[in-house]
Amino acid sequence: MLQLIERIHSLLHRIDDIIEAMDFCTTVFKRKQLFSIGYAMDSQKRTPSFYDLLHQARQTSYVCIKSCTGYSLVSNGPYP
């Protein structure tokens, strides 16, 4: 069991290193606070296509709350 925990920690450190090495600055449109879903390599510019990650995270949170608690976010109570 200890070996498994050590392997998991090692993997988490590797993942963290990979994330730290990535540069997502070209994919974020700061003025609009949106994630660019297109990048033209030849011109090295973002395409005019964007995605709202906050909206996606909000939807995911709603689904998780509903599936884990049975509560409706609309009625503030359990589904019948």
Short mmCIF file of C-alpha atoms in Angstrom, two decimals:
data_model
loop_
_atom_site.label_atom_id
_atom_site.label_comp_id
_atom_site.label_asym_id
_atom_site.label_seq_id
_atom_site.Cartn_x
_atom_site.Cartn_y
_atom_site.Cartn_z
CA MET A 1 0.00 0.00 0.00
CA LEU A 2 2.87 2.35 0.82
CA GLN A 3 4.35 1.79 -2.67
CA LEU A 4 1.02 2.75 -4.25
CA ILE A 5 0.86 5.97 -2.22
CA GLU A 6 4.44 6.83 -3.21
CA ARG A 7 3.64 6.18 -6.89
CA ILE A 8 0.57 8.41 -6.65
CA HIS A 9 2.60 11.21 -5.05
CA SER A 10 5.26 10.85 -7.74
CA LEU A 11 2.61 11.02 -10.47
CA LEU A 12 1.03 14.10 -8.89
CA HIS A 13 4.42 15.83 -8.82
CA ARG A 14 4.99 14.98 -12.49
CA ILE A 15 1.55 16.33 -13.40
CA ASP A 16 2.22 19.50 -11.43
CA ASP A 17 5.55 19.97 -13.24
CA ILE A 18 3.87 19.55 -16.63
CA ILE A 19 1.15 22.08 -15.75
CA GLU A 20 3.72 24.58 -14.48
CA ALA A 21 5.71 24.23 -17.74
CA MET A 22 2.68 24.96 -19.94
CA ASP A 23 1.97 28.47 -21.17
CA PHE A 24 -1.73 29.12 -21.70
CA CYS A 25 -1.36 32.89 -22.12
CA THR A 26 -2.00 32.66 -25.86
CA THR A 27 -5.30 30.86 -25.27
CA VAL A 28 -6.85 33.33 -22.83
CA PHE A 29 -8.50 36.54 -24.00
CA LYS A 30 -8.07 38.64 -20.86
CA ARG A 31 -10.27 41.58 -21.85
CA LYS A 32 -13.25 39.28 -22.39
CA GLN A 33 -12.12 36.79 -19.72
CA LEU A 34 -12.76 33.95 -22.14
CA PHE A 35 -10.81 30.91 -23.32
CA SER A 36 -9.91 30.92 -27.00
CA ILE A 37 -10.80 27.64 -28.70
CA GLY A 38 -8.84 28.37 -31.84
CA TYR A 39 -5.29 29.35 -32.67
CA ALA A 40 -3.89 29.85 -36.16
CA MET A 41 -0.34 28.49 -36.13
CA ASP A 42 0.62 30.13 -39.42
CA SER A 43 -0.23 33.66 -38.23
CA GLN A 44 0.32 32.83 -34.55
CA LYS A 45 -2.90 34.55 -33.55
CA ARG A 46 -6.08 33.52 -31.79
CA THR A 47 -9.11 32.89 -33.95
CA PRO A 48 -12.29 34.81 -33.06
CA SER A 49 -13.82 31.74 -31.37
CA PHE A 50 -14.16 31.77 -27.59
CA TYR A 51 -15.54 29.62 -24.80
CA ASP A 52 -16.72 30.62 -21.34
CA LEU A 53 -14.99 28.22 -18.94
CA LEU A 54 -16.71 29.78 -15.92
CA HIS A 55 -20.08 28.90 -17.41
CA GLN A 56 -18.94 25.31 -17.91
CA ALA A 57 -17.65 25.09 -14.33
CA ARG A 58 -20.94 26.47 -13.03
CA GLN A 59 -22.93 23.87 -14.97
CA THR A 60 -20.68 21.09 -13.70
CA SER A 61 -21.18 22.28 -10.11
CA TYR A 62 -24.96 22.19 -10.55
CA VAL A 63 -24.85 18.63 -11.87
CA CYS A 64 -22.59 17.52 -9.01
CA ILE A 65 -24.81 19.10 -6.37
CA LYS A 66 -27.92 17.51 -7.85
CA SER A 67 -26.39 14.07 -8.27
CA CYS A 68 -24.82 14.02 -4.79
CA THR A 69 -27.60 15.59 -2.74
CA GLY A 70 -30.81 15.17 -4.72
CA TYR A 71 -31.49 18.89 -4.31
CA SER A 72 -32.86 20.99 -7.11
CA LEU A 73 -31.08 24.29 -7.57
CA VAL A 74 -34.29 25.73 -8.96
CA SER A 75 -36.70 24.85 -6.15
CA ASN A 76 -34.09 24.78 -3.34
CA GLY A 77 -35.41 21.44 -2.20
CA PRO A 78 -35.18 17.74 -2.94
CA TYR A 79 -36.75 16.41 -6.08
CA PRO A 80 -39.93 14.46 -5.37
#
